[in-house]
XYZ file of C-alpha atoms in Angstrom:
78
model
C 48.565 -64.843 -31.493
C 50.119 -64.218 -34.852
C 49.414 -66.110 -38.543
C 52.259 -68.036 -39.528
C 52.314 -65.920 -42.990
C 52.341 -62.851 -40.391
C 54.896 -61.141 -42.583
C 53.309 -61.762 -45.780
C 50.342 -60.580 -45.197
C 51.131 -57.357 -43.557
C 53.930 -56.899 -46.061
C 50.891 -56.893 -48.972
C 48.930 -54.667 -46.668
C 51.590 -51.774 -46.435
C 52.284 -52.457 -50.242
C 48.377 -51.814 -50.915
C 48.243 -48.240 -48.371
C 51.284 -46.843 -49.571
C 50.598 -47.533 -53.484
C 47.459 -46.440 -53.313
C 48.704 -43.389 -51.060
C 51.545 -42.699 -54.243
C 49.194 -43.237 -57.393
C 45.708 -43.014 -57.023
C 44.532 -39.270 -56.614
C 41.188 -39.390 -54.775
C 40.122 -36.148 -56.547
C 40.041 -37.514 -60.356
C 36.644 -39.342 -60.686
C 34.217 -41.574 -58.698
C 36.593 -44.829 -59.245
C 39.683 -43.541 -57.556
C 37.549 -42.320 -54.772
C 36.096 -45.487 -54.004
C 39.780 -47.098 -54.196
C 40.963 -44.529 -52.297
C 38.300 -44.578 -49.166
C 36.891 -48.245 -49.116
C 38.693 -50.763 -51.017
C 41.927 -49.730 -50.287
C 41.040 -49.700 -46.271
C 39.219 -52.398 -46.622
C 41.951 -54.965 -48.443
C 44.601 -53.498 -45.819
C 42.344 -54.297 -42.930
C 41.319 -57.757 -43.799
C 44.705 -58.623 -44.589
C 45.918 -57.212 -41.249
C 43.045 -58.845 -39.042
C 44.298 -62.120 -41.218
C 47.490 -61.341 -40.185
C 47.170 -60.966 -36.194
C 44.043 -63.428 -35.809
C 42.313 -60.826 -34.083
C 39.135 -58.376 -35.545
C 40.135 -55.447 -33.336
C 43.920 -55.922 -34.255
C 42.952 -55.330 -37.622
C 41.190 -52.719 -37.061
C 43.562 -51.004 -34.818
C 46.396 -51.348 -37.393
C 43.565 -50.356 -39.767
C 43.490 -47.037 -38.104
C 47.083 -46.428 -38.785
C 46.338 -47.486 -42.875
C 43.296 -44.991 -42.752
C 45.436 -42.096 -41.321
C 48.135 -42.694 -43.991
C 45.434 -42.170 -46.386
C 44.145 -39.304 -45.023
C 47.763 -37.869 -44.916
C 48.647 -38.224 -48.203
C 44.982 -36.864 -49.199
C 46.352 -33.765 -47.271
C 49.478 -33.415 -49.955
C 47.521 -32.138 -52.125
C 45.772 -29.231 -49.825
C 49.397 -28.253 -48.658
């Protein structure tokens, strides 16, 4: 079962991953690392589990958020 706002809510989520992906750099102080790994995860997630009604759809699509992250983490090791 899906939220009515479906699209809203996991248009804000991929607008949250992939701006924080773009202009936070996780290596410049304690603040943009906790952006970075928790809040930004965390925000995505929620919105997502608000999105598909479900705790483990959230966190399945969280997955996918967390693995963008850790992708464009990698940009800068490459």
């Amino acid at each position: 079962m899906v939220s009515p706002h479906a699209e809203s809510y996991i248009a804000i989520a991929i607008l949250i991953t992939m701006g924080t992906a773009l202009f936070v750099e996780p290596r410049n102080g304690k603040l943009q690392k906790w952006i970075y790994w928790c809040f930004a995860p965390l925000i995505a997630i929620t919105l997502l589990a608000i999105a598909f009604q479900s705790v483990l759809g959230g966190l399945g699509m969280g997955l996918i958020v967390i693995l963008l992250l850790f992708g464009g983490y990698l940009r800068y090791k490459v």
